[in-house]
Amino acid sequence: MNFNRLKFGATIGIIGGGQLGKMMAQSAQKMGFNVACLDPNPDSPCKSVADVFITAEYDDEEALNKLGQQSDVITYEFENISAQQLKQLTQQFNIPQSYQAIELLQDRLTEKQTLESAGTKIVPYVSLKDEKDLNQAIETLSYPFIVKTRFGGYDGKGQILVKNDSNVEEAKVLVSKHECVAEKFLDLDREVSLTVTIGNQKQIAYFPLQENEHRNQILFKTIIPARCDKEQEARKEVDKIIEKVHFVGTFTVEFFIDKSNHLYVNEIAPRPHNSGHYTIEACDYSQFDTHILAVTGQDLPQEIEILKPAVMMNLLGRDLDLLEDKFGDHPEWHVHIYGKTERKSDRKMGHMTILTNNVNETENEMLKQFKGRE
């Protein structure tokens, strides 16, 4: 018997009020739970759906305690929160995800070291503390390689592709300001990701392997199921990671597949992920549904069923400029608009999912729709 199981009517506290928090809240509310959310932005997407909304910085101890006091369980929508503060909160409140995954994964170097110790296959890398280490990266990895800051950074922020001697100076500037990691830039065939939910009784629910395309380091589209034979291998790599890292709830592991068909673990997002948004329409449970089931102590489904193959397209600000007048003409586009008040060219404003019997044909149709976005 699971003594941590919450009944409907209980309150789920969410640290973070962006689109992930909003979609978590929507799943929680359809199951009969209340939602309290903390975010510094009074206009964040989750505010429109939360039962209680606390406007405060993520490191505001008083506000975090207030969230804890009003919640029967606490979860989070992103990893850039203080692991130490989360650790303190776990001593007072019910946080089944705990703080260990955040502590490990918000540092790219520690993440790579953890993946190595788990026995997963990762891309060769070098730790960069100063310019001398950058010279070692050039010698060890050879061009091209990517320099990424150890802490922070997402959607391409805090990273530089070093192709040759001509942009080493740019990398030196980044290394002079931040500790970094350099990793070999692979000749890629494709990128894939695997979204997984762990229940608090160690149940595991795997979503289908997802095929992703990034443009300018921001996810552009996801195709389900992935057009490759790597699903079982990816699951085995995830199983190794689960043995090393404590997870409860939904998380996603991103992978590279090179031209020689070798699979490499890239990075882990310890919460629901952009590449899993298609699950809302294309699967019998969404990644947000299973996350809420896990953190509230419910049983997870034994298998996640794909109801229909799908193509999911991200909608940045520039994509809304291009396409919003067409939404009404395409009922087959399942459009999600997150409710962000300020539209920016490269900001994620929404996504849309198209269910299809022919992903190749639908992909080509959608690429025509997005033509001219750059």
Short mmCIF file of N, CA, C and O in Angstrom, two decimals, residues 303-357:
data_model
loop_
_atom_site.label_atom_id
_atom_site.label_comp_id
_atom_site.label_asym_id
_atom_site.label_seq_id
_atom_site.Cartn_x
_atom_site.Cartn_y
_atom_site.Cartn_z
N GLU A 303 1.71 0.53 -19.67
CA GLU A 303 2.21 0.87 -21.01
C GLU A 303 1.56 2.17 -21.46
O GLU A 303 0.39 2.43 -21.17
N ILE A 304 2.34 2.99 -22.15
CA ILE A 304 1.79 4.18 -22.80
C ILE A 304 1.48 3.81 -24.24
O ILE A 304 2.34 3.31 -24.96
N GLU A 305 0.26 4.06 -24.67
CA GLU A 305 -0.14 3.70 -26.02
C GLU A 305 -0.13 4.92 -26.93
O GLU A 305 -0.66 5.98 -26.57
N ILE A 306 0.49 4.78 -28.11
CA ILE A 306 0.39 5.82 -29.13
C ILE A 306 -0.97 5.66 -29.81
O ILE A 306 -1.26 4.61 -30.39
N LEU A 307 -1.79 6.68 -29.74
CA LEU A 307 -3.09 6.63 -30.39
C LEU A 307 -2.95 6.82 -31.90
O LEU A 307 -3.70 6.24 -32.68
N LYS A 308 -1.97 7.65 -32.28
CA LYS A 308 -1.73 7.90 -33.69
C LYS A 308 -0.35 8.56 -33.83
O LYS A 308 0.04 9.35 -32.96
N PRO A 309 0.41 8.25 -34.89
CA PRO A 309 1.65 8.98 -35.11
C PRO A 309 1.39 10.47 -35.22
O PRO A 309 0.26 10.90 -35.52
N ALA A 310 2.43 11.27 -34.98
CA ALA A 310 2.20 12.72 -34.92
C ALA A 310 3.44 13.50 -35.32
O ALA A 310 4.57 13.00 -35.24
N VAL A 311 3.20 14.73 -35.73
CA VAL A 311 4.26 15.73 -35.94
C VAL A 311 3.92 16.90 -35.03
O VAL A 311 2.80 17.42 -35.06
N MET A 312 4.86 17.28 -34.18
CA MET A 312 4.67 18.43 -33.28
C MET A 312 5.61 19.55 -33.71
O MET A 312 6.81 19.33 -33.89
N MET A 313 5.08 20.75 -33.88
CA MET A 313 5.86 21.91 -34.28
C MET A 313 5.85 22.93 -33.14
O MET A 313 4.77 23.26 -32.61
N ASN A 314 7.01 23.42 -32.78
CA ASN A 314 7.06 24.53 -31.83
C ASN A 314 6.58 25.81 -32.51
O ASN A 314 6.76 25.99 -33.72
N LEU A 315 5.99 26.69 -31.72
CA LEU A 315 5.56 27.99 -32.23
C LEU A 315 6.31 29.08 -31.48
O LEU A 315 6.00 29.38 -30.32
N LEU A 316 7.31 29.65 -32.13
CA LEU A 316 8.01 30.81 -31.58
C LEU A 316 7.24 32.07 -31.95
O LEU A 316 6.26 32.03 -32.71
N GLY A 317 7.70 33.20 -31.44
CA GLY A 317 7.04 34.45 -31.76
C GLY A 317 6.96 34.69 -33.25
O GLY A 317 5.91 35.09 -33.78
N ARG A 318 8.05 34.40 -33.96
CA ARG A 318 8.06 34.62 -35.42
C ARG A 318 7.10 33.67 -36.14
O ARG A 318 6.57 34.00 -37.20
N ASP A 319 6.87 32.48 -35.54
CA ASP A 319 5.94 31.53 -36.14
C ASP A 319 4.49 32.00 -35.99
O ASP A 319 3.67 31.80 -36.89
N LEU A 320 4.19 32.61 -34.86
CA LEU A 320 2.84 33.18 -34.71
C LEU A 320 2.63 34.31 -35.72
O LEU A 320 1.55 34.43 -36.30
N ASP A 321 3.66 35.14 -35.91
CA ASP A 321 3.56 36.20 -36.91
C ASP A 321 3.23 35.62 -38.28
O ASP A 321 2.44 36.19 -39.05
N LEU A 322 3.81 34.45 -38.56
CA LEU A 322 3.67 33.83 -39.88
C LEU A 322 2.35 33.08 -40.04
O LEU A 322 1.74 33.10 -41.12
N LEU A 323 1.88 32.44 -38.96
CA LEU A 323 0.83 31.43 -39.10
C LEU A 323 -0.49 31.73 -38.41
O LEU A 323 -1.49 31.06 -38.68
N GLU A 324 -0.52 32.68 -37.49
CA GLU A 324 -1.73 32.79 -36.66
C GLU A 324 -3.00 33.06 -37.45
O GLU A 324 -4.08 32.63 -37.04
N ASP A 325 -2.89 33.72 -38.59
CA ASP A 325 -4.09 33.97 -39.40
C ASP A 325 -4.59 32.70 -40.10
O ASP A 325 -5.71 32.69 -40.63
N LYS A 326 -3.76 31.62 -40.08
CA LYS A 326 -4.14 30.37 -40.74
C LYS A 326 -4.76 29.36 -39.78
O LYS A 326 -5.29 28.34 -40.21
N PHE A 327 -4.66 29.61 -38.47
CA PHE A 327 -5.11 28.60 -37.50
C PHE A 327 -6.57 28.21 -37.71
O PHE A 327 -6.94 27.05 -37.62
N GLY A 328 -7.40 29.18 -37.99
CA GLY A 328 -8.82 28.91 -38.15
C GLY A 328 -9.16 28.08 -39.37
O GLY A 328 -10.26 27.52 -39.46
N ASP A 329 -8.22 28.01 -40.33
CA ASP A 329 -8.45 27.23 -41.55
C ASP A 329 -7.99 25.79 -41.43
O ASP A 329 -8.15 25.00 -42.37
N HIS A 330 -7.39 25.43 -40.29
CA HIS A 330 -6.79 24.10 -40.15
C HIS A 330 -7.22 23.44 -38.83
O HIS A 330 -6.46 23.41 -37.85
N PRO A 331 -8.43 22.89 -38.79
CA PRO A 331 -8.87 22.23 -37.56
C PRO A 331 -8.03 21.01 -37.21
O PRO A 331 -8.07 20.55 -36.06
N GLU A 332 -7.27 20.48 -38.18
CA GLU A 332 -6.40 19.33 -37.89
C GLU A 332 -5.14 19.73 -37.11
O GLU A 332 -4.43 18.86 -36.58
N TRP A 333 -4.88 21.02 -37.01
CA TRP A 333 -3.76 21.49 -36.19
C TRP A 333 -4.27 21.65 -34.75
O TRP A 333 -5.15 22.48 -34.49
N HIS A 334 -3.75 20.87 -33.84
CA HIS A 334 -4.09 21.02 -32.42
C HIS A 334 -3.16 22.10 -31.84
O HIS A 334 -2.02 21.83 -31.47
N VAL A 335 -3.66 23.31 -31.77
CA VAL A 335 -2.84 24.47 -31.43
C VAL A 335 -2.93 24.76 -29.93
O VAL A 335 -4.01 24.80 -29.35
N HIS A 336 -1.76 24.94 -29.31
CA HIS A 336 -1.67 25.33 -27.90
C HIS A 336 -0.94 26.67 -27.82
O HIS A 336 0.21 26.77 -28.26
N ILE A 337 -1.58 27.68 -27.30
CA ILE A 337 -0.96 28.99 -27.09
C ILE A 337 -0.78 29.17 -25.58
O ILE A 337 -1.73 29.02 -24.82
N TYR A 338 0.44 29.48 -25.16
CA TYR A 338 0.77 29.42 -23.74
C TYR A 338 0.27 30.61 -22.91
O TYR A 338 0.17 30.52 -21.70
N GLY A 339 -0.03 31.72 -23.58
CA GLY A 339 -0.55 32.87 -22.84
C GLY A 339 0.53 33.80 -22.32
O GLY A 339 0.31 34.53 -21.34
N LYS A 340 1.70 33.81 -22.96
CA LYS A 340 2.75 34.76 -22.57
C LYS A 340 2.39 36.14 -23.11
O LYS A 340 1.94 36.27 -24.25
N THR A 341 2.59 37.15 -22.28
CA THR A 341 2.11 38.48 -22.64
C THR A 341 3.00 39.17 -23.67
O THR A 341 2.51 40.00 -24.44
N GLU A 342 4.29 38.85 -23.67
CA GLU A 342 5.21 39.53 -24.60
C GLU A 342 5.68 38.56 -25.67
O GLU A 342 6.25 37.52 -25.36
N ARG A 343 5.42 38.91 -26.91
CA ARG A 343 5.85 38.07 -28.04
C ARG A 343 7.24 38.48 -28.49
O ARG A 343 7.47 39.64 -28.81
N LYS A 344 8.17 37.51 -28.50
CA LYS A 344 9.52 37.75 -29.01
C LYS A 344 9.82 36.75 -30.11
O LYS A 344 9.30 35.63 -30.09
N SER A 345 10.69 37.13 -31.03
CA SER A 345 10.94 36.32 -32.22
C SER A 345 11.33 34.89 -31.88
O SER A 345 10.81 33.94 -32.48
N ASP A 346 12.25 34.69 -30.92
CA ASP A 346 12.74 33.35 -30.59
C ASP A 346 12.16 32.80 -29.29
O ASP A 346 12.67 31.82 -28.76
N ARG A 347 11.11 33.39 -28.80
CA ARG A 347 10.50 32.93 -27.55
C ARG A 347 9.43 31.87 -27.86
O ARG A 347 8.64 32.02 -28.79
N LYS A 348 9.40 30.79 -27.07
CA LYS A 348 8.39 29.76 -27.24
C LYS A 348 7.04 30.30 -26.79
O LYS A 348 6.82 30.57 -25.62
N MET A 349 6.14 30.45 -27.75
CA MET A 349 4.82 31.01 -27.48
C MET A 349 3.73 29.94 -27.48
O MET A 349 2.62 30.17 -27.01
N GLY A 350 4.04 28.78 -28.05
CA GLY A 350 3.06 27.72 -28.12
C GLY A 350 3.61 26.54 -28.90
O GLY A 350 4.80 26.46 -29.21
N HIS A 351 2.75 25.59 -29.21
CA HIS A 351 3.11 24.46 -30.08
C HIS A 351 1.85 23.95 -30.74
O HIS A 351 0.73 24.31 -30.33
N MET A 352 2.02 23.15 -31.78
CA MET A 352 0.86 22.48 -32.35
C MET A 352 1.23 21.07 -32.76
O MET A 352 2.36 20.78 -33.14
N THR A 353 0.25 20.18 -32.62
CA THR A 353 0.44 18.76 -32.91
C THR A 353 -0.53 18.35 -34.01
O THR A 353 -1.72 18.69 -33.96
N ILE A 354 -0.01 17.63 -34.99
CA ILE A 354 -0.83 17.14 -36.10
C ILE A 354 -0.78 15.62 -36.07
O ILE A 354 0.30 15.02 -36.20
N LEU A 355 -1.93 14.97 -35.85
CA LEU A 355 -2.01 13.52 -35.88
C LEU A 355 -2.13 13.07 -37.33
O LEU A 355 -2.82 13.70 -38.13
N THR A 356 -1.44 11.97 -37.66
CA THR A 356 -1.34 11.62 -39.07
C THR A 356 -1.07 10.13 -39.26
O THR A 356 -0.50 9.49 -38.38
N ASN A 357 -1.46 9.61 -40.41
CA ASN A 357 -1.10 8.25 -40.79
C ASN A 357 0.18 8.21 -41.62
O ASN A 357 0.69 7.13 -41.93
#
